mmCIF file of C-alpha atoms in Angstrom:
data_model
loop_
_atom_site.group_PDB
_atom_site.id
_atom_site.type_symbol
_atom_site.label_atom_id
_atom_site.label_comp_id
_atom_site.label_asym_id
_atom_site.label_seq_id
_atom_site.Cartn_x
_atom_site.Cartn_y
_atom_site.Cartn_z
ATOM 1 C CA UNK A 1 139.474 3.095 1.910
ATOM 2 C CA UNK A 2 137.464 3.007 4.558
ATOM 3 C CA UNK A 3 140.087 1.059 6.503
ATOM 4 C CA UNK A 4 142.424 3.971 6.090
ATOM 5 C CA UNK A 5 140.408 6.194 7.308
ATOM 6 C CA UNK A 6 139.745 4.494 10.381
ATOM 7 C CA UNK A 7 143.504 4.138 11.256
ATOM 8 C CA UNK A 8 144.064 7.774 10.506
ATOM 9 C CA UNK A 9 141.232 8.380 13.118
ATOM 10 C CA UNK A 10 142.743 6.154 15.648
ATOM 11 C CA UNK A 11 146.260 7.888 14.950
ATOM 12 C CA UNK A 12 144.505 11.300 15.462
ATOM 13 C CA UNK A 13 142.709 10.289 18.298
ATOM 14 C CA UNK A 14 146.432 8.619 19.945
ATOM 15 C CA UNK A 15 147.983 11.704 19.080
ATOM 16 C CA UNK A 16 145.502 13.871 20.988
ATOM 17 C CA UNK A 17 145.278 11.615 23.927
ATOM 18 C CA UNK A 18 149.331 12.405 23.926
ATOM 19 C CA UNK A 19 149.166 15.462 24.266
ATOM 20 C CA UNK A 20 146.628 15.590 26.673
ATOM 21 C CA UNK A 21 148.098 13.469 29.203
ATOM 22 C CA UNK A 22 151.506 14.589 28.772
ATOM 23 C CA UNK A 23 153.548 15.443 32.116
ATOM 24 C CA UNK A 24 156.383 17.478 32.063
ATOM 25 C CA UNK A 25 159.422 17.222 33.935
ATOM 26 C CA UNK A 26 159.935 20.511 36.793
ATOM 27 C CA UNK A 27 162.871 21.643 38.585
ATOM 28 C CA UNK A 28 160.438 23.913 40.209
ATOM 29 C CA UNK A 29 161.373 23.730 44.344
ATOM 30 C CA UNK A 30 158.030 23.184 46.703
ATOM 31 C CA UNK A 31 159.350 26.646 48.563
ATOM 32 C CA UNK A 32 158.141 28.412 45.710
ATOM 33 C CA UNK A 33 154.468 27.391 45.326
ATOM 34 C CA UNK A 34 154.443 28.012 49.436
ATOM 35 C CA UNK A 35 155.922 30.949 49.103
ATOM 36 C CA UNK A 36 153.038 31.957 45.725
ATOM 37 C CA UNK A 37 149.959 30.495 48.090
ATOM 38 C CA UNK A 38 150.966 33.041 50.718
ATOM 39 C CA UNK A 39 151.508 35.902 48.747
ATOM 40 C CA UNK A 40 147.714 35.238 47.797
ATOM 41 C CA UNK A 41 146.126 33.946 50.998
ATOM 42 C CA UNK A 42 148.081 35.997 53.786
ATOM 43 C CA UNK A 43 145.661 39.254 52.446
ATOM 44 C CA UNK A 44 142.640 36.692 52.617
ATOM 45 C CA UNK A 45 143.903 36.044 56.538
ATOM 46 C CA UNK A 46 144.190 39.763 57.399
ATOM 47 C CA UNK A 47 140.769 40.641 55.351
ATOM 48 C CA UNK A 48 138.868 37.776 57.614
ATOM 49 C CA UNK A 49 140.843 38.704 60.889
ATOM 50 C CA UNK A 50 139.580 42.349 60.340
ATOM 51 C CA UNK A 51 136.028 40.968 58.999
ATOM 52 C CA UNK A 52 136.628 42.617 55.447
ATOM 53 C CA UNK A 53 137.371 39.629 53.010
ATOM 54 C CA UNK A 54 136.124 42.025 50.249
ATOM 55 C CA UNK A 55 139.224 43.944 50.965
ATOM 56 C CA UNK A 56 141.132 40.594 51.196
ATOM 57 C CA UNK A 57 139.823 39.117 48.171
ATOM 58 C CA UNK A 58 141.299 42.397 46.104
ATOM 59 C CA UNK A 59 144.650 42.474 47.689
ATOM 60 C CA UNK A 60 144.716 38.760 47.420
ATOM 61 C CA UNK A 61 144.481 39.614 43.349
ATOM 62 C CA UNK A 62 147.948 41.966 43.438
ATOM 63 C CA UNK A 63 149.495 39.120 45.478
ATOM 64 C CA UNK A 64 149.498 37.037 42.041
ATOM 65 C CA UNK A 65 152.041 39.302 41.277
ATOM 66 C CA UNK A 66 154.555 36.753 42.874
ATOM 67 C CA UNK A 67 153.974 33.845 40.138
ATOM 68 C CA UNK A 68 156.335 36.455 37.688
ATOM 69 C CA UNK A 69 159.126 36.326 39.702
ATOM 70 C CA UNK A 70 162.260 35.194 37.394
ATOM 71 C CA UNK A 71 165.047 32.746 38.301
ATOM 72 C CA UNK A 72 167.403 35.455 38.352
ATOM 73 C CA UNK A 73 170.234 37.224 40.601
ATOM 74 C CA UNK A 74 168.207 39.162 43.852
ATOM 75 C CA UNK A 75 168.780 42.323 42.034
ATOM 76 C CA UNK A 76 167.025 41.473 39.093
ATOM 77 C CA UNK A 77 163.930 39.697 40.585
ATOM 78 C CA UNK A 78 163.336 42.623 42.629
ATOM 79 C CA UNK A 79 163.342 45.089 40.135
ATOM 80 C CA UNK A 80 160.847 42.500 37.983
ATOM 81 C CA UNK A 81 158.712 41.824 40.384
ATOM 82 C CA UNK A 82 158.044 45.743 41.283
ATOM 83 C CA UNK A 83 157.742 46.122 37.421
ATOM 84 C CA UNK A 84 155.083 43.433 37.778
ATOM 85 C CA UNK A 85 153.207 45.285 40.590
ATOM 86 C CA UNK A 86 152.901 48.129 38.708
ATOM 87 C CA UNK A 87 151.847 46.644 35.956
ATOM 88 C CA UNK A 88 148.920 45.166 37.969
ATOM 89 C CA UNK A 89 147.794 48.257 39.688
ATOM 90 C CA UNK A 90 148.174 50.102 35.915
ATOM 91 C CA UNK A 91 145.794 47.432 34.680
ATOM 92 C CA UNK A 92 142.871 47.483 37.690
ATOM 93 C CA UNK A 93 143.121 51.132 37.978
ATOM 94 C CA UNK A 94 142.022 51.361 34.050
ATOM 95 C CA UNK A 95 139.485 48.636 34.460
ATOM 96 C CA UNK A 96 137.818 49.574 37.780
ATOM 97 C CA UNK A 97 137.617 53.314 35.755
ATOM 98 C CA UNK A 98 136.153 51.571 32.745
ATOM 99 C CA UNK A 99 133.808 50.374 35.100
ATOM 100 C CA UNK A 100 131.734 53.713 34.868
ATOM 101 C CA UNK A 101 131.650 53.933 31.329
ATOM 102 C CA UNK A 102 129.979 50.707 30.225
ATOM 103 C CA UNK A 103 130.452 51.495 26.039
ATOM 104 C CA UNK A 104 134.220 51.690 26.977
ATOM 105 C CA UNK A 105 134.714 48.600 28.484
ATOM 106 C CA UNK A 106 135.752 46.478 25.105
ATOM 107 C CA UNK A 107 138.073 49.080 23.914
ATOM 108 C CA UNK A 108 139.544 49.741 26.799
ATOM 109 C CA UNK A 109 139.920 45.887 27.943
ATOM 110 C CA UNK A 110 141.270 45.193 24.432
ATOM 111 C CA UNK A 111 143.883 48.242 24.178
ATOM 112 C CA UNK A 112 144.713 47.014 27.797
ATOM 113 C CA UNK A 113 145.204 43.507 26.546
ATOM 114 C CA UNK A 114 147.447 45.226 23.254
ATOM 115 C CA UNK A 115 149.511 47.377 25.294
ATOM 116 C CA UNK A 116 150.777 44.580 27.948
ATOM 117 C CA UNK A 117 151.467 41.999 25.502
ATOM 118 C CA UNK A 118 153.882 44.616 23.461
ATOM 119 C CA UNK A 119 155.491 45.102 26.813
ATOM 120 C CA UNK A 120 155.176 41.316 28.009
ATOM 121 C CA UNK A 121 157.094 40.158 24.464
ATOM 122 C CA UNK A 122 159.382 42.979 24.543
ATOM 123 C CA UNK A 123 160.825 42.167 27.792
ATOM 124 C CA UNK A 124 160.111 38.761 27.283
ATOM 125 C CA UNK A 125 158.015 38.040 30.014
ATOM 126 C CA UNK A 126 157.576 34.589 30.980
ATOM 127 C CA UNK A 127 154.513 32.277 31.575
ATOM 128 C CA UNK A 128 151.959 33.316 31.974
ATOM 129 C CA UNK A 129 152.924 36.762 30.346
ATOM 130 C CA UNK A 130 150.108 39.269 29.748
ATOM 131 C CA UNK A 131 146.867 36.708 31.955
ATOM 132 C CA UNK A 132 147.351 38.275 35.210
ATOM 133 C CA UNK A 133 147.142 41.764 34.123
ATOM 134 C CA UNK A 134 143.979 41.397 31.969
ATOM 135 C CA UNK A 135 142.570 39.429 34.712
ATOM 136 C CA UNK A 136 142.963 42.103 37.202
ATOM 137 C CA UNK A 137 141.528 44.456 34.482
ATOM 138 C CA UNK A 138 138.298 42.234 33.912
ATOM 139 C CA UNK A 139 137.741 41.518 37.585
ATOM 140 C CA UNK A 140 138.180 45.538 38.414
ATOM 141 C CA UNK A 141 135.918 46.075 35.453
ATOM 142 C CA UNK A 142 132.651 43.826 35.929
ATOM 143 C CA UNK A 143 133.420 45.036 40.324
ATOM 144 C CA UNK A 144 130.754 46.719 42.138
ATOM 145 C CA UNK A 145 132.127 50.252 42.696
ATOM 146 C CA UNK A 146 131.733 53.436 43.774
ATOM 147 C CA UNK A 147 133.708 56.421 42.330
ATOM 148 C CA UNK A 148 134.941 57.299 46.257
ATOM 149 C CA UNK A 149 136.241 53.615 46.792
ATOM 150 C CA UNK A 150 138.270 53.889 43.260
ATOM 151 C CA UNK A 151 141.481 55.061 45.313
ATOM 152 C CA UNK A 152 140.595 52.685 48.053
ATOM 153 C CA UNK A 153 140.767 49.564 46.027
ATOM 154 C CA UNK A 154 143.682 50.536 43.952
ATOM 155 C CA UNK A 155 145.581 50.901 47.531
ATOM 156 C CA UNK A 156 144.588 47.835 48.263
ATOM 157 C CA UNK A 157 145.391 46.161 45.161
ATOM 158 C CA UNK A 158 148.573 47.900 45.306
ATOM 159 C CA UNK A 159 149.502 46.862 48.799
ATOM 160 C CA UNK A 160 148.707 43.158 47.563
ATOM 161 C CA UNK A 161 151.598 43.973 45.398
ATOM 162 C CA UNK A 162 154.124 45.099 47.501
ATOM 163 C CA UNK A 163 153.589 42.247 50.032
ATOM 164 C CA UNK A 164 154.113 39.217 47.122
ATOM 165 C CA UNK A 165 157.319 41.485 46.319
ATOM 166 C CA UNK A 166 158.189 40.988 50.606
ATOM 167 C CA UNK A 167 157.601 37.511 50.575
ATOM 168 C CA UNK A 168 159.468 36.986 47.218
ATOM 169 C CA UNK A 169 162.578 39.032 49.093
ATOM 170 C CA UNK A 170 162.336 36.535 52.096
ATOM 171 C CA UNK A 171 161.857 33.842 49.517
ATOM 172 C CA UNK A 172 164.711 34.477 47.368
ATOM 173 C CA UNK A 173 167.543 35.648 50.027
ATOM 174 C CA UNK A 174 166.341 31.837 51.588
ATOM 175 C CA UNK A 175 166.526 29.595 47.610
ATOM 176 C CA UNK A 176 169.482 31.432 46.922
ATOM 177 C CA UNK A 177 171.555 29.729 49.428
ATOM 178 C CA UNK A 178 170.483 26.374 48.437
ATOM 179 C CA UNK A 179 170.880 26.557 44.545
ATOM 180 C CA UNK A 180 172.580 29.055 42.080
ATOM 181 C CA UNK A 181 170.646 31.682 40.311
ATOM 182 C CA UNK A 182 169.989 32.030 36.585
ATOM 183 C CA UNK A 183 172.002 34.692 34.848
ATOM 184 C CA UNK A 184 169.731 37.312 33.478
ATOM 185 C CA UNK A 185 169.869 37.070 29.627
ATOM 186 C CA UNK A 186 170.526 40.233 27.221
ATOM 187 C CA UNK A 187 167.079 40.435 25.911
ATOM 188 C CA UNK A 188 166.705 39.328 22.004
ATOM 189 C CA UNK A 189 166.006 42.016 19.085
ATOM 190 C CA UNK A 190 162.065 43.302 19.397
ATOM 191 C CA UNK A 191 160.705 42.475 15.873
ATOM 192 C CA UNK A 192 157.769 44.278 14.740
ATOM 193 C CA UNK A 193 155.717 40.591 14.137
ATOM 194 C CA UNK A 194 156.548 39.351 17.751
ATOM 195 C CA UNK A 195 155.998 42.341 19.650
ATOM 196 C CA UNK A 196 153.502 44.834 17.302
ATOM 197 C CA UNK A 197 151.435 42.287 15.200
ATOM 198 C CA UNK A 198 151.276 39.167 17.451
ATOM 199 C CA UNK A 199 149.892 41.712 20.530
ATOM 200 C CA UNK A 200 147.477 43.588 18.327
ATOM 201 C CA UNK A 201 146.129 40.428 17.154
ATOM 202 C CA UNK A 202 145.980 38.883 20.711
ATOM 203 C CA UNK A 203 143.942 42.262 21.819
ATOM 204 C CA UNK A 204 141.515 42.456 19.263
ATOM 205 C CA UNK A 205 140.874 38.652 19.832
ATOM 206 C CA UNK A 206 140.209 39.722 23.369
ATOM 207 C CA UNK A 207 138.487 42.674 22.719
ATOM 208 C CA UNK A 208 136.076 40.685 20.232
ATOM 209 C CA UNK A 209 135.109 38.186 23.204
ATOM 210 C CA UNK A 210 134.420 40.580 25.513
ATOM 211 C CA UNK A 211 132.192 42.226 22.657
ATOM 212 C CA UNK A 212 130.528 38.837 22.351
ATOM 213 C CA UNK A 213 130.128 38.200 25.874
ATOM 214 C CA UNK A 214 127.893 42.216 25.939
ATOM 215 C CA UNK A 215 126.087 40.929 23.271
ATOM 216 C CA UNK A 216 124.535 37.870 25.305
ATOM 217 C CA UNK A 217 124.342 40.300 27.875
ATOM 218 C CA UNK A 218 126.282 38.071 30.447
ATOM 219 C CA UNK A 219 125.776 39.723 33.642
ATOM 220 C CA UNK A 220 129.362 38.982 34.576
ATOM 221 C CA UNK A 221 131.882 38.159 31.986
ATOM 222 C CA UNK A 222 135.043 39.008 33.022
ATOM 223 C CA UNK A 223 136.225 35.448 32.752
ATOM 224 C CA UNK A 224 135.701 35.271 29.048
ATOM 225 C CA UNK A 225 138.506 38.009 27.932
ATOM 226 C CA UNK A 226 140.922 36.087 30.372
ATOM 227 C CA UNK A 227 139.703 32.497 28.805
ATOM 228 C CA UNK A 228 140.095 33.728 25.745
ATOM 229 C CA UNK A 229 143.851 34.898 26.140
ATOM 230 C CA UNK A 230 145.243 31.883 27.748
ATOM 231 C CA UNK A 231 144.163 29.529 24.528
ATOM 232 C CA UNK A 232 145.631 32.398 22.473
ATOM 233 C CA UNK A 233 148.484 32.723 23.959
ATOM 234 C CA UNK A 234 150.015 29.347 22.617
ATOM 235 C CA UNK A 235 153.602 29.568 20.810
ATOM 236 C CA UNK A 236 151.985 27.385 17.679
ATOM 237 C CA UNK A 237 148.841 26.670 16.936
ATOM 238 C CA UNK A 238 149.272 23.126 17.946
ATOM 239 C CA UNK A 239 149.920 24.901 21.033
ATOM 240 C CA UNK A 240 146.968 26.311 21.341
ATOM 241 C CA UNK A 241 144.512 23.868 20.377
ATOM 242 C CA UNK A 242 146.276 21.469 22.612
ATOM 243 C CA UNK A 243 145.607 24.964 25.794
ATOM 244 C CA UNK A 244 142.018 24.890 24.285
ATOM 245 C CA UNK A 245 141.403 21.302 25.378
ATOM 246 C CA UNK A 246 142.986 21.600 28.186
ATOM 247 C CA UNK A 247 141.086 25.120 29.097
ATOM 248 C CA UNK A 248 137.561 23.256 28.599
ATOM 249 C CA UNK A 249 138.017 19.814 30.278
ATOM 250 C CA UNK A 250 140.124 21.554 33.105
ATOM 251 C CA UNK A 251 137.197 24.004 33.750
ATOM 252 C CA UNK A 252 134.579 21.354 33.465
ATOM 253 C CA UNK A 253 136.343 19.066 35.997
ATOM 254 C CA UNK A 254 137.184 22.201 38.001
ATOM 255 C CA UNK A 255 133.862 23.727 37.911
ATOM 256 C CA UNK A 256 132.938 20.286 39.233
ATOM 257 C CA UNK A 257 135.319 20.617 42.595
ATOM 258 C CA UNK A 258 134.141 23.997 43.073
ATOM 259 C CA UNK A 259 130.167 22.846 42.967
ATOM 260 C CA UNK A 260 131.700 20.302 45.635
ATOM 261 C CA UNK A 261 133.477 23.558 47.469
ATOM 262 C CA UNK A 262 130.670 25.900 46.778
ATOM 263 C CA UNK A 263 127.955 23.399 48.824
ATOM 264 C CA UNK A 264 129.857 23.278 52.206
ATOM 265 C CA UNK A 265 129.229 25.426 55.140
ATOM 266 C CA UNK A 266 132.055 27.723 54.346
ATOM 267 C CA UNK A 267 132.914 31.564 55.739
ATOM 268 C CA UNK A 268 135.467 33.999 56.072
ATOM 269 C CA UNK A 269 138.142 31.656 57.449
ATOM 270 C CA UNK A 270 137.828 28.373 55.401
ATOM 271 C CA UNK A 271 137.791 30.692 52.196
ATOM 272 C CA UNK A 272 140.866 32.067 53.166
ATOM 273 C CA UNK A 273 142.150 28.478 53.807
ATOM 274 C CA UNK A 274 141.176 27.244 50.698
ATOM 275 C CA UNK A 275 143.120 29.971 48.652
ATOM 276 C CA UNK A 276 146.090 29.489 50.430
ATOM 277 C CA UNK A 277 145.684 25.187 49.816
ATOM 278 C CA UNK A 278 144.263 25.579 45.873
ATOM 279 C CA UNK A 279 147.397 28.654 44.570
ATOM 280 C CA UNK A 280 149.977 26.285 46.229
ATOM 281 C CA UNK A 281 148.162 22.738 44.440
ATOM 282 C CA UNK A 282 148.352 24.835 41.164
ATOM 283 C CA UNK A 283 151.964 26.182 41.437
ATOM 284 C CA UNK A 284 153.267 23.088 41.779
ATOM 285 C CA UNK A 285 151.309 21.301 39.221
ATOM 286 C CA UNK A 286 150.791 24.317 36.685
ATOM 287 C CA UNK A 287 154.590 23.411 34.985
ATOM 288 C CA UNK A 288 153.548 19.696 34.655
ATOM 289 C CA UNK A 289 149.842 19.396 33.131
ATOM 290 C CA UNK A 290 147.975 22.840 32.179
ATOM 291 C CA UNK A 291 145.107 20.944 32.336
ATOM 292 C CA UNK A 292 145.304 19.587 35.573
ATOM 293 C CA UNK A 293 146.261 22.745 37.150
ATOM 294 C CA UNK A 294 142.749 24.201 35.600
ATOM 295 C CA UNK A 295 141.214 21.874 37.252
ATOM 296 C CA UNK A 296 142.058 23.869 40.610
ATOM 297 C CA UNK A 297 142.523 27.135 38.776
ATOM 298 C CA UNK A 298 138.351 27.433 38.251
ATOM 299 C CA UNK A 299 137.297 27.264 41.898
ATOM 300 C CA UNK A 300 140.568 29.719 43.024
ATOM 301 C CA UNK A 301 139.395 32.531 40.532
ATOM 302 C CA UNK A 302 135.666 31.968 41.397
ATOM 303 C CA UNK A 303 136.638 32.730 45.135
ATOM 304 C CA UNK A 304 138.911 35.533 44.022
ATOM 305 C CA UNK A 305 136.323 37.195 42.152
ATOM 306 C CA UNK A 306 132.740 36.027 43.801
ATOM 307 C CA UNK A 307 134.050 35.070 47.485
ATOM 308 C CA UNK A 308 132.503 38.191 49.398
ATOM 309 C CA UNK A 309 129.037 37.552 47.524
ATOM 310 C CA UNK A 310 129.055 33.492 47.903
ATOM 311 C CA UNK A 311 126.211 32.388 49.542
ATOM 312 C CA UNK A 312 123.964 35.252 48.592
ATOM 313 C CA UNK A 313 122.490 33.454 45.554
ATOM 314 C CA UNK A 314 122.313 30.377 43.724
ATOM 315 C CA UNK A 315 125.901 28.231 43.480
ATOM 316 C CA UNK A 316 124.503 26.670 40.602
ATOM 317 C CA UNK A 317 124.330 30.321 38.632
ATOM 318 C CA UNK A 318 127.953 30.795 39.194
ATOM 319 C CA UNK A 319 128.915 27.436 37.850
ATOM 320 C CA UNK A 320 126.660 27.647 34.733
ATOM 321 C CA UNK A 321 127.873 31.257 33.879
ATOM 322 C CA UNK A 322 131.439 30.217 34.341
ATOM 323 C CA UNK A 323 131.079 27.424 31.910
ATOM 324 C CA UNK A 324 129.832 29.042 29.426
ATOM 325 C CA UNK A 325 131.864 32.011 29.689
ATOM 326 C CA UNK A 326 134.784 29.245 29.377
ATOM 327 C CA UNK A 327 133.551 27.751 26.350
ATOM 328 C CA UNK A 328 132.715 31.290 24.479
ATOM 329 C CA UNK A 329 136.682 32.746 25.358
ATOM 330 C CA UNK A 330 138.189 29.820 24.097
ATOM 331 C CA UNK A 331 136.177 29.397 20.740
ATOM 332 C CA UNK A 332 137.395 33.127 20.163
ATOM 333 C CA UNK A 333 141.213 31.507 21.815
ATOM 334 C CA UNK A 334 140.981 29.728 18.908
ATOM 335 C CA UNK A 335 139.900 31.286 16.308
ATOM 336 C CA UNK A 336 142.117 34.099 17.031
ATOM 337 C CA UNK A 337 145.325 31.675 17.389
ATOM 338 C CA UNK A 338 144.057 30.149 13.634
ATOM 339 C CA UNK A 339 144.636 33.929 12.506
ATOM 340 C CA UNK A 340 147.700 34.336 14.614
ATOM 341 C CA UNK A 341 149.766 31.262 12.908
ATOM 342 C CA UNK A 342 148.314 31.611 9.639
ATOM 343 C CA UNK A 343 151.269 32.853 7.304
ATOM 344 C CA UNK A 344 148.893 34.346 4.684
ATOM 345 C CA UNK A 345 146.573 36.289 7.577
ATOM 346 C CA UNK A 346 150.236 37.726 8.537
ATOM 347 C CA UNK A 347 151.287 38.777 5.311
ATOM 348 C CA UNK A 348 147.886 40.780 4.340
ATOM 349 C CA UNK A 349 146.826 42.114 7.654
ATOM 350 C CA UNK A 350 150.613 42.653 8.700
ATOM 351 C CA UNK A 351 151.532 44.765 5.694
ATOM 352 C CA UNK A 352 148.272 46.857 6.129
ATOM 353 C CA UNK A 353 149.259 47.420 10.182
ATOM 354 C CA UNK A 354 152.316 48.609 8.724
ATOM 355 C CA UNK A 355 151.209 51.197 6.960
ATOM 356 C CA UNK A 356 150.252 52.539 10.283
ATOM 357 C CA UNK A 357 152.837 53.116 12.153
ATOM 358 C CA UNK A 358 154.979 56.098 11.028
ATOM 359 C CA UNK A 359 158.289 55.477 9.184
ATOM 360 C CA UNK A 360 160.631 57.281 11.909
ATOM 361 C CA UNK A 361 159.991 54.113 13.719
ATOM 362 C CA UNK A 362 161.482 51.961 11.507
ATOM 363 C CA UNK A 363 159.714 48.933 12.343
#
């Protein structure tokens, strides 16, 4: 008995080590995470040149925009990419105006997080669907603002935008004449489980974490809605309790580097540098190992979000905060994908979410 219990442990544990160390294959081109780490860092270059890296840093944030271009014909990935950029300005206009109204900042995160996964599934938005847009949301939301620099960083969140959408027009016109593009496929029927129940589950999920995160009074915890979404986010739950361990080791490894960042003598310039050197190590590996690319994903949204107050307080606050904020988004992650691939949880809150929507719909 015992001895088949210990070979079902060491099977487990095999089976686990699997999937963490699992590399997958990419046809991904290097032009493309060069092309991604400029879209990001060229903002961080013109906010240092001009000695504003605050307005860099924000800009920088719409230049993420880039990572959703598709594989399609020009036409297409134009018109997907300024869908995109939209999107993004959409989703840090709402949060940076949530940011004045402290009780609305879970319901207004979580209906953000609701509404852009409906439209994310619908159109069938491709990895990493609806992270970027709550991350701009949480970053605007947990900002330092004043109500007269609202337009102001919206701009300049919005000008982030339109340069990843240049630099993915130079990019494409130049890929295109070394390899054929995609065809853009007819998109697939929207069911009502994919698109409605899936997304409201996702946005309560996030919603609840955020809730959590005001209830331990973290001073700054926009990184636990966004944690919290990419473990969820998994298409089975295998899925996402193979994210979740890749989330949490990543982050600890990564929070690591950035400790190891975060103690040299850096300013304006070497930020910039750095943000341009970690978006293009994480586009290229991000389509291989998750958890690898987390690794350098932990330090690049620390400097996104915290770069124009680094060196100002303790390194060592950031770190701890950002572990722990880790840790509490993906226990919710994962609890929330349990829920989301649980046939029964479908069937009895599904039917009930039904009963809301009016008939004319005919979902």
């Amino acid at each position: 008995m015992r001895r088949s219990l210990w070979d079902k442990l060491v099977a487990l544990l095999k089976l686990e080590w699997h999937h963490l160390t699992t590399i997958n294959p990419s046809d991904r081109p290097w032009q493309m995470p060069f092309a991604a780490a400029l879209a990001s860092g060229v903002p961080l270059l013109i906010g240092a040149w001009f000695d504003r890296l605050d307005y860099g840093l924000i800009s920088s944030l719409g230049g993420m925009a880039f990572i959703y271009l598709p594989a399609t014909p020009l036409h297409h990935r134009m018109v997907s990419l300024m869908a995109v950029g939209f999107g993004m300005t959409a989703c840090y206009a709402f949060g940076i105006i949530a940011h004045f109204f402290p009780l609305l900042l879970t319901p207004v995160l979580g209906l953000v997080a609701i509404l852009v996964s409906m439209v994310c599934r619908f159109y069938r938005v491709g990895v990493p669907g609806s992270l970027f847009f709550v991350m701009a949301a949480s970053i605007a939301a947990y900002s330092p603002t004043e109500v007269l620099q609202v337009p102001l960083k919206v701009g300049l969140l919005t000008m982030g935008c339109l340069l990843a959408a240049l630099i993915a027009f130079i990019y494409s016109v130049a890929l295109l004449r070394l390899r054929a593009s995609q065809p853009a496929a007819p998109l697939p029927p929207a069911t009502f489980d994919f698109v409605v129940f899936d997304s409201v589950v996702i946005g309560v999920a996030v919603g609840i974490s955020l809730a959590l995160a005001q209830l331990l009074h973290l001073e700054r915890p926009y990184w636990v809605p966004v944690s919290c979404l990419a473990v969820i986010q998994g298409l089975s739950l295998r899925a996402v309790w193979t994210r979740q361990l890749h989330r949490v080791l990543g982050t600890a490894l990564g929070l690591l580097l950035a400790w190891m960042l975060l103690a040299l003598p850096l300013e304006k310039w070497s930020i910039a540098l750095l943000v341009i050197a970690l978006s293009f190590v994480i586009e290229s590996a991000v389509v291989r190992h998750y958890g690898f690319a987390v690794i350098f994903i932990t330090p690049l949204t620390i400097f996104l979000a915290d770069a124009a107050s680094l060196g100002q307080g303790n390194p060592n606050a950031v770190i701890e905060a950002r572990l722990f904020d880790t840790l509490l988004g993906c226990a919710v992650g994962l609890a929330g994908g349990f829920c989301l691939h649980s046939p029964k949880f479908r069937d009895v809150v599904g039917k009930q979410l039904r009963r809301l929507i009016p008939a004319r719909f005919g979902v």
